[in-house]
Amino acid sequence: MRSWESLMHIYGNVTLNTNADYAAYYRFYEIHDGANFTVNAENNGLHSRNNSKGSFELNGIRLGNDAVAIITASGSALYSGGDYQKYVEAGSNSTLQLTSHNKNAVEFIDSKDFFITAHQDGEIILKSADSPFKSAGVGTVTIDDYGKLIMEKTGQNNAPVFDTRNSITINIYYPNSVDFINHNGPIFYSNNANKDFNIKHSSIEGYRNNIDKPDYKTPALNGDFSMRGNITNASSSITKVVPDFNESFKSSNMRMRFSGSIEAPLKVNEPVNDESTEITGDGHPNSKIKMLNTRTKKVYETTSDSNGKFTFKNIPIGDLQADDKLVFSTIVDKYEVKGAEIIVQGTIIELLPVKNLLFENTIIDNTEEKIIHRTEPTQEVNVHSTKKGGFSVNVYSKSPLTHTNGKDQLENSLYFVRNGEFNLIEGENNRQIIGNKENAEKSGDNYKFTFGKDEGILIRTNPVKATIGEYKATLVWTLTDGP
């Protein structure tokens, strides 16, 4: 595949397996959002160059957001010459991995400026037997907002991680991790070209003669330092925190590892439940506090006061549901620092309105224990509950069935029936449990008790005791929280 004056655009899923001298020849490789690009090359990987036939500005490779590019080669994984600046860039939440089994992961043969950049949550991995990165140009490396850069030389020659002869500026701002690893040899050449570091919210580990156990560790630092030859000069903001920094961290170290670190403790006052309209807590003073509901993806924001106290106010009823996960974070110096995670507790428990029961008309005759059914054969009782614990529902009738004349009553005629067993429900002393949470039919947070024609609330009496007309009674339904 060859078109030196064109861009290669990658969408979707693309895989190249090749034994050609180079897997592809294009001036620039653009891996678009969400794409997956895989190259397995028996020789060299991607060749990025141009023939000076147009005013093109870029050579190299760039990933959009949520993209993946895995380039594996025997020779150089990414090789470039030509007249334009060189770029190796990973967008937000993307992964760019360049691996060479025998040469350099990235080899830029000219003296043009180069840029290596990993954006928010993006990662770049350069791994090779020889120096992972080789260039004759002046360069800038920027890892920002929890981005990641791993550069690892696995071979046993004495080449450095960075095979560069000119100055490099390395900006490390609250990274996930930046790790320079050499299994044999230094990180940088001990030449007179400056290696200038600007760091924010980063702790550092230094490995002098091995790559497994750090010889030096620092707390989170903000400041700058430079390496020239084997001399290190750090700003006072660093040496105040780590007095022996200049003696500990050298170009000749075999490994340096930077980790993002911001102290922003955050505590939420619990419990938070599904009826909460305010959530309070303590955090970093005078800072924006964010809350994410992972179910709805809705984000809420507030600001802590000078003492760190914060309140999320006026949360709409219904926004929070039982078992929602709420993730809290603090914005410090533009960076979002994850803090507490809590689970919303369910507290809602309610008996939904029970329909009035109508019973069939019956002939007044002398039939002992005659069963009078409901006009609707199926009876339902419904409960809405978000609580973890159990509940039960019970019922009783305030009085026996009473004629509309207000005088005549049919005593001992109202029953709750289940499994053929009749239980009188007249009077509070005859309160009957119709069911509990364990034997209800569950659908989400809704629970249903269903009774067929010959169960539930029924009338059993001898009609000869009745007076012609209509009888009524008031049923009291009670929902009890607990087993």
Short mmCIF file of C-alpha atoms in Angstrom, two decimals:
data_model
loop_
_atom_site.label_atom_id
_atom_site.label_comp_id
_atom_site.label_asym_id
_atom_site.label_seq_id
_atom_site.Cartn_x
_atom_site.Cartn_y
_atom_site.Cartn_z
CA MET A 1 0.00 0.00 0.00
CA ARG A 2 1.75 3.17 -1.17
CA SER A 3 0.75 6.82 -1.60
CA TRP A 4 3.36 9.09 -0.04
CA GLU A 5 1.44 12.32 -0.69
CA SER A 6 -1.83 11.02 0.82
CA LEU A 7 -3.28 10.38 4.23
CA MET A 8 -4.42 6.91 5.17
CA HIS A 9 -7.80 7.22 6.90
CA ILE A 10 -8.83 4.31 9.09
CA TYR A 11 -12.48 3.75 10.05
CA GLY A 12 -14.04 0.67 11.61
CA ASN A 13 -11.86 -2.44 11.97
CA VAL A 14 -8.82 -2.83 9.71
CA THR A 15 -6.10 -5.49 9.92
CA LEU A 16 -2.94 -5.71 7.79
CA ASN A 17 -0.80 -8.86 7.79
CA THR A 18 2.17 -8.39 5.51
CA ASN A 19 5.70 -9.57 4.60
CA ALA A 20 6.44 -6.54 2.40
CA ASP A 21 9.36 -4.25 3.14
CA TYR A 22 6.86 -1.88 4.80
CA ALA A 23 3.23 -2.56 5.60
CA ALA A 24 2.16 0.82 4.13
CA TYR A 25 3.65 4.02 2.64
CA TYR A 26 1.63 7.17 3.42
CA ARG A 27 2.64 10.59 4.63
CA PHE A 28 0.26 10.43 7.62
CA TYR A 29 -1.99 7.87 9.30
CA GLU A 30 -5.30 9.15 10.70
CA ILE A 31 -7.10 6.62 12.92
CA HIS A 32 -10.59 7.99 13.42
CA ASP A 33 -12.82 7.89 16.50
CA GLY A 34 -13.75 4.37 17.55
CA ALA A 35 -11.60 2.68 14.88
CA ASN A 36 -9.42 -0.41 15.44
CA PHE A 37 -6.26 -0.71 13.34
CA THR A 38 -3.92 -3.72 13.60
CA VAL A 39 -0.69 -4.26 11.66
CA ASN A 40 1.41 -7.43 11.86
CA ALA A 41 4.54 -6.91 9.78
CA GLU A 42 7.24 -9.50 9.19
CA ASN A 43 9.59 -6.66 8.20
CA ASN A 44 8.84 -2.98 8.90
CA GLY A 45 5.57 -1.40 9.95
CA LEU A 46 4.29 2.01 8.78
CA HIS A 47 6.40 4.26 6.55
CA SER A 48 5.44 7.93 6.90
CA ARG A 49 7.01 10.40 4.46
CA ASN A 50 6.38 12.68 1.50
CA ASN A 51 8.18 13.66 -1.69
CA SER A 52 7.92 17.46 -1.26
CA LYS A 53 5.24 17.72 -3.95
CA GLY A 54 2.83 19.75 -1.85
CA SER A 55 2.54 21.93 1.20
CA PHE A 56 1.76 19.10 3.57
CA GLU A 57 2.37 19.76 7.23
CA LEU A 58 2.46 16.41 9.03
CA ASN A 59 4.15 13.04 9.12
CA GLY A 60 3.32 10.34 11.65
CA ILE A 61 0.22 8.83 13.23
CA ARG A 62 -2.72 10.26 15.16
CA LEU A 63 -5.58 8.50 16.90
CA GLY A 64 -8.96 10.09 17.51
CA ASN A 65 -11.00 9.29 20.59
CA ASP A 66 -11.83 5.74 21.72
CA ALA A 67 -9.60 4.29 19.02
CA VAL A 68 -7.01 1.49 19.09
CA ALA A 69 -3.94 1.01 16.90
CA ILE A 70 -1.58 -1.93 17.47
CA ILE A 71 1.46 -1.94 15.17
CA THR A 72 3.89 -4.86 15.56
CA ALA A 73 6.94 -5.29 13.35
CA SER A 74 10.29 -7.02 13.17
CA GLY A 75 11.91 -3.77 12.08
CA SER A 76 10.78 -0.23 12.91
CA ALA A 77 7.08 -0.05 13.77
CA LEU A 78 6.83 3.60 12.61
CA TYR A 79 9.49 5.07 10.31
CA SER A 80 9.54 8.60 8.91
CA GLY A 81 11.69 10.92 6.87
CA GLY A 82 10.73 14.01 4.92
CA ASP A 83 10.26 17.71 5.33
CA TYR A 84 7.58 18.03 7.97
CA GLN A 85 6.99 17.82 11.67
CA LYS A 86 6.46 14.41 13.19
CA TYR A 87 3.49 13.47 15.33
CA VAL A 88 2.67 10.49 17.55
CA GLU A 89 -0.67 11.25 19.20
CA ALA A 90 -3.39 9.35 21.08
CA GLY A 91 -6.79 10.94 21.66
CA SER A 92 -9.02 10.59 24.67
CA ASN A 93 -9.44 7.01 25.86
CA SER A 94 -7.39 5.66 22.94
CA THR A 95 -4.50 3.20 22.84
CA LEU A 96 -1.55 3.43 20.46
CA GLN A 97 0.96 0.59 20.76
CA LEU A 98 4.07 0.44 18.58
CA THR A 99 6.31 -2.61 19.03
CA SER A 100 9.55 -3.54 17.28
CA HIS A 101 11.19 -6.90 17.91
CA ASN A 102 14.61 -5.89 16.55
CA LYS A 103 14.82 -2.13 15.95
CA ASN A 104 13.08 1.04 17.14
CA ALA A 105 9.40 1.40 17.92
CA VAL A 106 9.58 4.91 16.38
CA GLU A 107 12.40 6.03 14.08
CA PHE A 108 12.44 9.60 12.69
CA ILE A 109 15.56 9.96 10.55
CA ASP A 110 15.49 13.71 9.88
CA SER A 111 15.97 16.73 12.13
CA LYS A 112 12.37 17.97 12.03
CA ASP A 113 10.56 18.78 15.27
CA PHE A 114 8.59 15.96 16.81
CA PHE A 115 5.61 15.80 19.16
CA ILE A 116 4.43 12.89 21.29
CA THR A 117 1.06 13.56 22.95
CA ALA A 118 -1.41 11.50 24.99
CA HIS A 119 -4.64 13.27 25.84
CA GLN A 120 -7.18 12.54 28.59
CA ASP A 121 -7.10 8.83 29.46
CA GLY A 122 -5.24 8.09 26.22
CA GLU A 123 -2.15 5.87 26.22
CA ILE A 124 0.93 5.43 24.07
CA ILE A 125 3.10 2.33 24.44
CA LEU A 126 6.48 2.18 22.68
CA LYS A 127 8.31 -1.09 23.16
CA SER A 128 11.38 -2.33 21.25
CA ALA A 129 14.67 -4.18 21.40
CA ASP A 130 16.58 -1.03 20.47
CA SER A 131 15.72 2.51 21.63
CA PRO A 132 11.92 2.86 21.65
CA PHE A 133 12.26 6.38 20.24
CA LYS A 134 14.92 7.68 17.85
CA SER A 135 15.06 11.15 16.34
CA ALA A 136 17.52 13.84 15.32
CA GLY A 137 14.95 16.57 15.88
CA VAL A 138 13.94 18.84 18.74
CA GLY A 139 10.90 17.48 20.47
CA THR A 140 8.05 17.91 22.92
CA VAL A 141 6.37 15.14 24.86
CA THR A 142 3.06 16.00 26.59
CA ILE A 143 1.10 13.62 28.79
CA ASP A 144 -1.90 15.32 30.32
CA ASP A 145 -5.06 14.61 32.30
CA TYR A 146 -4.52 10.97 33.24
CA GLY A 147 -2.86 10.08 29.98
CA LYS A 148 -0.26 7.31 29.88
CA LEU A 149 3.11 6.85 28.18
CA ILE A 150 5.20 3.69 28.47
CA MET A 151 8.57 3.53 26.70
CA GLU A 152 10.44 0.27 27.26
CA LYS A 153 13.70 -0.93 25.74
CA THR A 154 13.96 -4.71 26.11
CA GLY A 155 17.26 -5.42 24.32
CA GLN A 156 20.62 -5.90 25.99
CA ASN A 157 22.64 -3.31 24.05
CA ASN A 158 23.55 -0.06 25.81
CA ALA A 159 21.24 2.20 23.80
CA PRO A 160 19.09 4.64 25.79
CA VAL A 161 15.32 4.81 25.91
CA PHE A 162 15.48 8.14 24.03
CA ASP A 163 18.00 8.02 21.18
CA THR A 164 18.00 11.80 20.69
CA ARG A 165 20.84 14.29 20.29
CA ASN A 166 18.83 17.50 20.56
CA SER A 167 16.76 19.06 23.32
CA ILE A 168 13.49 17.59 24.53
CA THR A 169 10.74 19.18 26.58
CA ILE A 170 8.68 16.68 28.56
CA ASN A 171 5.41 17.93 30.06
CA ILE A 172 3.84 15.56 32.57
CA TYR A 173 0.60 16.95 33.99
CA TYR A 174 -1.35 14.68 36.33
CA PRO A 175 -0.72 11.48 34.36
CA ASN A 176 -2.05 8.01 34.86
CA SER A 177 1.52 6.84 34.41
CA VAL A 178 4.64 7.84 32.52
CA ASP A 179 7.23 5.05 32.61
CA PHE A 180 10.67 5.12 30.98
CA ILE A 181 12.24 1.63 31.28
CA ASN A 182 15.58 0.34 30.04
CA HIS A 183 16.51 -3.30 30.69
CA ASN A 184 20.15 -2.43 29.98
CA GLY A 185 21.32 1.14 29.67
CA PRO A 186 20.23 4.69 30.58
CA ILE A 187 17.10 6.67 29.86
CA PHE A 188 18.98 9.46 28.04
CA TYR A 189 22.37 9.93 26.48
CA SER A 190 24.71 11.83 28.80
CA ASN A 191 25.23 14.60 26.23
CA ASN A 192 24.83 18.34 26.57
CA ALA A 193 21.34 18.55 25.06
CA ASN A 194 18.76 19.67 27.57
CA LYS A 195 16.00 17.40 28.75
CA ASP A 196 13.51 19.80 30.35
CA PHE A 197 10.71 18.43 32.51
CA ASN A 198 7.59 20.35 33.57
CA ILE A 199 5.48 18.41 36.04
CA LYS A 200 2.21 18.92 37.85
CA HIS A 201 0.65 16.69 40.46
CA SER A 202 3.13 13.88 39.80
CA SER A 203 5.08 11.63 42.13
CA ILE A 204 8.30 10.09 40.80
CA GLU A 205 10.15 6.82 41.33
CA GLY A 206 13.81 6.52 40.38
CA TYR A 207 15.60 3.24 39.61
CA ARG A 208 19.36 3.62 39.46
CA ASN A 209 20.71 0.12 38.69
CA ASN A 210 17.64 -2.06 38.26
CA ILE A 211 14.06 -1.82 36.96
CA ASP A 212 12.28 -3.82 39.66
CA LYS A 213 12.75 -1.92 42.90
CA PRO A 214 12.87 1.88 43.13
CA ASP A 215 15.82 3.51 44.86
CA TYR A 216 14.00 6.82 45.28
CA LYS A 217 10.38 7.88 45.72
CA THR A 218 8.89 11.35 45.98
CA PRO A 219 5.50 12.66 47.05
CA ALA A 220 3.39 14.58 44.52
CA LEU A 221 5.44 17.41 43.01
CA ASN A 222 4.75 20.59 41.05
CA GLY A 223 7.62 22.33 39.32
CA ASP A 224 10.32 21.78 36.74
CA PHE A 225 13.75 20.23 36.40
CA SER A 226 16.30 19.79 33.66
CA MET A 227 18.88 17.14 32.83
CA ARG A 228 22.00 18.13 30.92
CA GLY A 229 24.73 15.56 30.66
CA ASN A 230 24.46 13.75 33.96
CA ILE A 231 23.61 16.90 35.91
CA THR A 232 20.10 17.55 37.17
CA ASN A 233 18.78 20.94 38.25
CA ALA A 234 15.35 21.13 39.87
CA SER A 235 13.29 24.19 40.75
CA SER A 236 12.99 25.26 44.36
CA SER A 237 9.37 24.04 44.47
CA ILE A 238 10.77 20.53 44.02
CA THR A 239 13.93 20.71 46.14
CA LYS A 240 11.95 22.14 49.07
CA VAL A 241 9.97 18.92 49.09
CA VAL A 242 12.82 16.56 48.05
CA PRO A 243 16.18 18.15 49.04
CA ASP A 244 18.31 15.44 47.42
CA PHE A 245 16.33 15.37 44.16
CA ASN A 246 19.24 16.53 41.98
CA GLU A 247 21.49 13.80 43.32
CA SER A 248 18.86 11.07 43.02
CA PHE A 249 17.38 11.53 39.54
CA LYS A 250 19.86 11.38 36.67
CA SER A 251 19.88 10.77 32.91
CA SER A 252 21.76 7.56 33.67
CA ASN A 253 18.90 6.05 35.70
CA MET A 254 17.61 2.84 34.17
CA ARG A 255 14.03 3.68 34.95
CA MET A 256 11.87 6.67 35.93
CA ARG A 257 8.20 6.33 36.66
CA PHE A 258 5.77 9.24 37.11
CA SER A 259 2.30 8.77 38.65
CA GLY A 260 -0.48 11.31 38.93
CA SER A 261 -1.31 12.24 42.48
CA ILE A 262 -3.64 14.93 43.81
CA GLU A 263 -4.71 15.03 47.43
CA ALA A 264 -8.42 15.84 47.37
CA PRO A 265 -10.17 13.78 50.07
CA LEU A 266 -13.92 13.68 49.72
CA LYS A 267 -16.51 12.29 52.11
CA VAL A 268 -20.24 12.04 51.51
CA ASN A 269 -22.66 12.04 54.41
CA GLU A 270 -24.62 8.82 54.26
CA PRO A 271 -27.08 7.31 53.91
CA VAL A 272 -28.32 8.72 50.62
CA ASN A 273 -31.70 7.29 49.71
CA ASP A 274 -34.11 7.34 46.81
CA GLU A 275 -36.13 10.12 48.41
CA SER A 276 -33.14 12.40 49.05
CA THR A 277 -33.34 15.87 47.55
CA GLU A 278 -30.07 17.05 49.11
CA ILE A 279 -26.68 15.37 49.46
CA THR A 280 -23.98 16.86 51.68
CA GLY A 281 -20.35 16.14 52.42
CA ASP A 282 -16.83 17.44 53.00
CA GLY A 283 -14.09 17.87 50.42
CA HIS A 284 -11.40 20.12 49.03
CA PRO A 285 -12.08 23.79 49.91
CA ASN A 286 -13.38 26.20 47.27
CA SER A 287 -13.57 23.54 44.57
CA LYS A 288 -16.10 22.33 42.06
CA ILE A 289 -17.59 19.00 43.16
CA LYS A 290 -19.23 16.71 40.62
CA MET A 291 -21.63 13.82 41.13
CA LEU A 292 -22.33 11.26 38.40
CA ASN A 293 -25.27 8.88 38.47
CA THR A 294 -23.85 5.92 36.53
CA ARG A 295 -27.33 4.63 35.66
CA THR A 296 -28.69 7.81 34.08
CA LYS A 297 -25.29 9.36 33.18
CA LYS A 298 -26.62 12.62 34.64
CA VAL A 299 -23.97 14.89 36.17
CA TYR A 300 -24.67 17.29 39.04
CA GLU A 301 -22.31 20.08 40.12
CA THR A 302 -21.83 22.21 43.19
CA THR A 303 -19.01 24.15 44.86
CA SER A 304 -17.46 23.55 48.27
CA ASP A 305 -17.07 26.44 50.68
CA SER A 306 -13.86 27.64 52.34
CA ASN A 307 -14.14 24.80 54.87
CA GLY A 308 -14.67 22.16 52.19
CA LYS A 309 -18.36 21.60 52.94
CA PHE A 310 -20.65 21.07 49.96
CA THR A 311 -24.33 20.47 49.26
CA PHE A 312 -26.11 19.21 46.16
CA LYS A 313 -29.50 20.93 46.46
CA ASN A 314 -32.90 20.47 44.83
CA ILE A 315 -32.29 17.01 43.40
CA PRO A 316 -35.55 16.21 41.59
CA ILE A 317 -37.68 13.46 43.08
CA GLY A 318 -37.24 10.39 40.93
CA ASP A 319 -33.65 11.15 39.87
CA LEU A 320 -32.31 8.73 42.47
CA GLN A 321 -33.36 5.11 42.55
CA ALA A 322 -32.40 2.30 44.88
CA ASP A 323 -29.03 0.73 43.99
CA ASP A 324 -27.93 3.68 41.84
CA LYS A 325 -24.16 4.19 42.02
CA LEU A 326 -23.13 7.80 42.60
CA VAL A 327 -19.52 8.71 41.80
CA PHE A 328 -18.15 11.92 43.30
CA SER A 329 -15.10 13.82 42.06
CA THR A 330 -13.30 17.09 42.69
CA ILE A 331 -11.96 19.48 40.08
CA VAL A 332 -8.48 20.62 41.10
CA ASP A 333 -6.45 22.76 38.70
CA LYS A 334 -8.71 21.60 35.81
CA TYR A 335 -8.18 17.91 36.67
CA GLU A 336 -11.02 15.68 37.79
CA VAL A 337 -9.96 13.67 40.84
CA LYS A 338 -12.19 10.73 41.63
CA GLY A 339 -13.35 10.50 45.22
CA ALA A 340 -16.15 8.67 46.96
CA GLU A 341 -18.58 6.15 45.47
CA ILE A 342 -21.84 5.38 47.23
CA ILE A 343 -24.91 3.27 46.57
CA VAL A 344 -28.36 4.83 46.93
CA GLN A 345 -30.42 3.09 49.58
CA GLY A 346 -34.05 2.26 48.94
CA THR A 347 -36.49 3.67 51.50
CA ILE A 348 -39.76 3.75 49.58
CA ILE A 349 -42.39 1.28 50.69
CA GLU A 350 -46.05 1.85 49.91
CA LEU A 351 -49.25 -0.12 49.53
CA LEU A 352 -50.89 0.89 46.30
CA PRO A 353 -54.66 1.57 46.39
CA VAL A 354 -56.70 -1.63 46.56
CA LYS A 355 -59.75 -1.76 44.33
CA ASN A 356 -63.20 -1.91 45.91
CA LEU A 357 -64.58 -5.43 45.93
CA LEU A 358 -68.02 -6.12 44.50
CA PHE A 359 -69.74 -9.44 45.13
CA GLU A 360 -72.28 -11.36 43.10
CA ASN A 361 -75.99 -11.08 43.80
CA THR A 362 -77.38 -14.14 45.50
CA ILE A 363 -80.81 -15.64 46.13
CA ILE A 364 -81.99 -15.63 49.72
CA ASP A 365 -82.34 -19.30 50.47
CA ASN A 366 -81.51 -21.60 53.33
CA THR A 367 -78.04 -22.81 52.31
CA GLU A 368 -75.51 -23.26 55.08
CA GLU A 369 -72.06 -21.79 54.44
CA LYS A 370 -72.88 -20.65 50.96
CA ILE A 371 -69.83 -19.04 49.25
CA ILE A 372 -70.51 -15.78 47.45
CA HIS A 373 -67.80 -14.87 44.94
CA ARG A 374 -66.51 -11.55 43.74
CA THR A 375 -67.81 -10.18 40.44
CA GLU A 376 -64.21 -10.05 39.23
CA PRO A 377 -62.72 -13.51 39.73
CA THR A 378 -59.13 -12.26 40.19
CA GLN A 379 -58.15 -10.03 43.08
CA GLU A 380 -54.79 -8.18 43.20
CA VAL A 381 -52.95 -6.36 45.97
CA ASN A 382 -49.87 -4.35 44.92
CA VAL A 383 -46.89 -3.00 46.83
CA HIS A 384 -44.13 -0.67 45.64
CA SER A 385 -40.93 -1.12 47.66
CA THR A 386 -37.31 -0.14 47.11
CA LYS A 387 -36.17 -1.24 50.56
CA LYS A 388 -33.93 -4.24 51.03
CA GLY A 389 -35.83 -5.65 53.99
CA GLY A 390 -39.04 -7.61 54.05
CA PHE A 391 -42.66 -6.57 54.41
CA SER A 392 -46.09 -8.09 54.91
CA VAL A 393 -49.65 -7.04 54.06
CA ASN A 394 -52.60 -7.71 56.33
CA VAL A 395 -56.32 -6.98 56.26
CA TYR A 396 -59.35 -6.85 58.53
CA SER A 397 -62.89 -5.53 58.32
CA LYS A 398 -63.96 -2.74 60.68
CA SER A 399 -67.33 -4.40 61.13
CA PRO A 400 -69.42 -7.29 59.85
CA LEU A 401 -71.28 -6.86 56.58
CA THR A 402 -73.89 -4.20 57.34
CA HIS A 403 -77.14 -3.50 55.46
CA THR A 404 -77.54 -0.04 54.01
CA ASN A 405 -80.41 0.43 56.45
CA GLY A 406 -77.72 0.69 59.09
CA LYS A 407 -79.29 -1.96 61.31
CA ASP A 408 -79.03 -5.48 59.95
CA GLN A 409 -75.67 -7.26 59.98
CA LEU A 410 -74.36 -10.59 58.69
CA GLU A 411 -71.88 -11.56 61.36
CA ASN A 412 -69.07 -14.06 60.72
CA SER A 413 -69.44 -13.82 56.95
CA LEU A 414 -66.25 -12.08 55.70
CA TYR A 415 -63.18 -14.29 55.22
CA PHE A 416 -59.73 -14.31 53.76
CA VAL A 417 -59.24 -17.63 51.96
CA ARG A 418 -56.03 -19.33 50.90
CA ASN A 419 -55.42 -22.99 50.08
CA GLY A 420 -59.02 -23.76 50.99
CA GLU A 421 -58.62 -22.38 54.53
CA PHE A 422 -61.19 -19.75 55.62
CA ASN A 423 -59.97 -17.13 58.14
CA LEU A 424 -62.47 -14.66 59.57
CA ILE A 425 -61.43 -11.00 59.14
CA GLU A 426 -64.20 -9.21 61.04
CA GLY A 427 -62.70 -6.93 63.69
CA GLU A 428 -59.11 -5.93 64.29
CA ASN A 429 -58.56 -8.99 66.46
CA ASN A 430 -59.10 -11.08 63.35
CA ARG A 431 -56.48 -9.28 61.25
CA GLN A 432 -55.06 -11.71 58.66
CA ILE A 433 -51.71 -11.62 56.82
CA ILE A 434 -52.43 -12.07 53.12
CA GLY A 435 -48.74 -12.38 52.16
CA ASN A 436 -45.15 -11.20 52.59
CA LYS A 437 -42.36 -10.09 50.30
CA GLU A 438 -41.01 -13.58 49.76
CA ASN A 439 -44.23 -14.95 48.25
CA ALA A 440 -45.15 -11.92 46.14
CA GLU A 441 -44.67 -11.79 42.39
CA LYS A 442 -41.79 -9.35 41.77
CA SER A 443 -41.32 -7.00 38.81
CA GLY A 444 -38.58 -4.45 39.43
CA ASP A 445 -39.54 -2.65 42.62
CA ASN A 446 -43.19 -3.71 42.33
CA TYR A 447 -44.68 -6.69 44.17
CA LYS A 448 -48.05 -8.27 43.47
CA PHE A 449 -50.26 -10.69 45.37
CA THR A 450 -52.82 -12.39 43.13
CA PHE A 451 -55.81 -14.41 44.28
CA GLY A 452 -58.04 -16.52 42.06
CA LYS A 453 -61.78 -17.05 42.13
CA ASP A 454 -61.84 -19.31 45.20
CA GLU A 455 -59.33 -17.40 47.30
CA GLY A 456 -58.72 -13.89 48.59
CA ILE A 457 -61.62 -12.01 50.21
CA LEU A 458 -64.86 -14.02 50.01
CA ILE A 459 -68.27 -14.11 51.70
CA ARG A 460 -69.44 -17.30 53.38
CA THR A 461 -72.87 -17.24 55.05
CA ASN A 462 -76.40 -18.61 55.07
CA PRO A 463 -78.39 -16.21 52.85
CA VAL A 464 -81.58 -16.86 54.84
CA LYS A 465 -80.05 -14.61 57.54
CA ALA A 466 -79.97 -11.67 55.15
CA THR A 467 -82.45 -8.92 54.51
CA ILE A 468 -83.19 -8.07 50.93
CA GLY A 469 -80.95 -5.23 49.84
CA GLU A 470 -77.27 -4.24 49.79
CA TYR A 471 -74.59 -4.91 52.40
CA LYS A 472 -71.28 -3.09 52.84
CA ALA A 473 -68.15 -3.27 54.97
CA THR A 474 -64.91 -1.30 55.21
CA LEU A 475 -61.68 -3.25 54.82
CA VAL A 476 -58.49 -1.95 56.43
CA TRP A 477 -55.34 -2.86 54.50
CA THR A 478 -52.02 -2.45 56.31
CA LEU A 479 -48.47 -2.67 54.99
CA THR A 480 -45.95 -3.62 57.66
CA ASP A 481 -42.23 -2.96 57.18
CA GLY A 482 -40.26 -5.97 58.31
CA PRO A 483 -40.43 -9.76 58.12
#
